[in-house]
Coordinates of C-alpha atoms in Angstrom, one line a residue:
X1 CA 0.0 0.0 0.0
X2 CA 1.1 4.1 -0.5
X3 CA 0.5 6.7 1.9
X4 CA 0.1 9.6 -0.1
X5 CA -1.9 12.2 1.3
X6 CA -5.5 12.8 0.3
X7 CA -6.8 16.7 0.5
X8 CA -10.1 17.7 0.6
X9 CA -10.8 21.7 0.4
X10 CA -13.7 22.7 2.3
X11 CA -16.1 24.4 -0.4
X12 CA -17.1 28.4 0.5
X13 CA -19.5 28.2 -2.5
X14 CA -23.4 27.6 -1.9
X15 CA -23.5 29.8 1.0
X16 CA -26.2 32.5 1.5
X17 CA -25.9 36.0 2.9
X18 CA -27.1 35.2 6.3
X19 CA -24.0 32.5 6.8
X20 CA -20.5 34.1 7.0
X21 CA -18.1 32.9 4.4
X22 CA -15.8 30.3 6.1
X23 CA -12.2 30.8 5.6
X24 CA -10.7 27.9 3.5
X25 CA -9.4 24.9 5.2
X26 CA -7.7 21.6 4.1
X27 CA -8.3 18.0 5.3
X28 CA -5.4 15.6 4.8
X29 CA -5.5 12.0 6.0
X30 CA -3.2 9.5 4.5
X31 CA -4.1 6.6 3.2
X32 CA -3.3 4.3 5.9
X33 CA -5.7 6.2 7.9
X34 CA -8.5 6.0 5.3
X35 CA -7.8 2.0 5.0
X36 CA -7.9 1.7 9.0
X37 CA -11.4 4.2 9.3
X38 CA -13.1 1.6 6.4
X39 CA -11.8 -1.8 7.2
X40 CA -14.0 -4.4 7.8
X41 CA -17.2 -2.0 7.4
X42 CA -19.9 -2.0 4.4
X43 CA -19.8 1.0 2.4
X44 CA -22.7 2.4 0.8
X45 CA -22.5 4.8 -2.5
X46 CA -25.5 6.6 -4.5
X47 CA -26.0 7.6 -7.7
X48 CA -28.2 10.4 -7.5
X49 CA -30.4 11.7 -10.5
X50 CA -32.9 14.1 -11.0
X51 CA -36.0 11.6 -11.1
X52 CA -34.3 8.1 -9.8
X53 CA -31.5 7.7 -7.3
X54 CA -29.2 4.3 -7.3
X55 CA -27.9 2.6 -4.3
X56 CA -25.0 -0.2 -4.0
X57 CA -23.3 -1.4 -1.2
X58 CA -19.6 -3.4 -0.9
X59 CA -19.1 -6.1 1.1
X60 CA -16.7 -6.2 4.5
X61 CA -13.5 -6.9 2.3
X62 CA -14.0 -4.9 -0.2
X63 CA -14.5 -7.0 -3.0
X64 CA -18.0 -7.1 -4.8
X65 CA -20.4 -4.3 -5.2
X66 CA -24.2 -5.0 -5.4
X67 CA -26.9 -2.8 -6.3
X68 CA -29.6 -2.8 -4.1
X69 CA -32.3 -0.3 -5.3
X70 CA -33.3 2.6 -6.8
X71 CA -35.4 5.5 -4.9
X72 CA -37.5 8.4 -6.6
X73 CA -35.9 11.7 -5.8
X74 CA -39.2 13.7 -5.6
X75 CA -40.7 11.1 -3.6
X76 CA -41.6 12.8 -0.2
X77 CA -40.2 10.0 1.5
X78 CA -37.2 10.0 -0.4
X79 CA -34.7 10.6 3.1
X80 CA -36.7 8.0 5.3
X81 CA -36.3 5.3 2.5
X82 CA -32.8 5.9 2.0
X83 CA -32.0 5.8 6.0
X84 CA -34.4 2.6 6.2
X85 CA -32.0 0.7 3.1
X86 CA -28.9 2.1 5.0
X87 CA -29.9 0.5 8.6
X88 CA -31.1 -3.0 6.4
X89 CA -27.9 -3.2 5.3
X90 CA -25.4 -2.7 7.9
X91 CA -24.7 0.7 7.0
X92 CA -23.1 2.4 10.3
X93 CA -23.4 6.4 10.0

């Protein structure tokens, strides 16, 4: 494995007039510490669209990738469907 560092600038766009603008920051974690925070845990990722969302999850290793549903993004229990699939999966938040 490498340990080169992995930086992620904290956006300042998005932000209306009635929050401050932050100053920029950096994260930096090394990828030793990345492989430690995720190992042995499920991770879930979405693909989300305008009308549909997609939803797949990894095993514990690491080494297959299902998919496991599709939500409707306008549907007004959009959020409560996506925490329900996270919590029937093993998701930890």
């Amino acid at each position: 494995m490498h340990d080169d560092n992995i930086t992620q600038e904290t956006p300042n766009e998005g932000l209306g007039k009635e929050h401050p603008t932050p100053s920029p920051k950096s994260i930096v974690l090394k990828h030793s510490e990345i492989s430690a925070f995720i190992r042995g845990k499920r991770i879930a990722a979405f693909d989300f669209g305008k009308v549909r969302t997609g939803f797949a999850v990894c095993d514990e290793f690491h080494i297959t990738v299902s998919t496991k549903g599709i939500f409707q993004t306008a549907d007004k229990e959009f959020y409560p469907s996506i925490l329900a699939a996270l919590e029937r999966e093993r998701i930890g938040l």
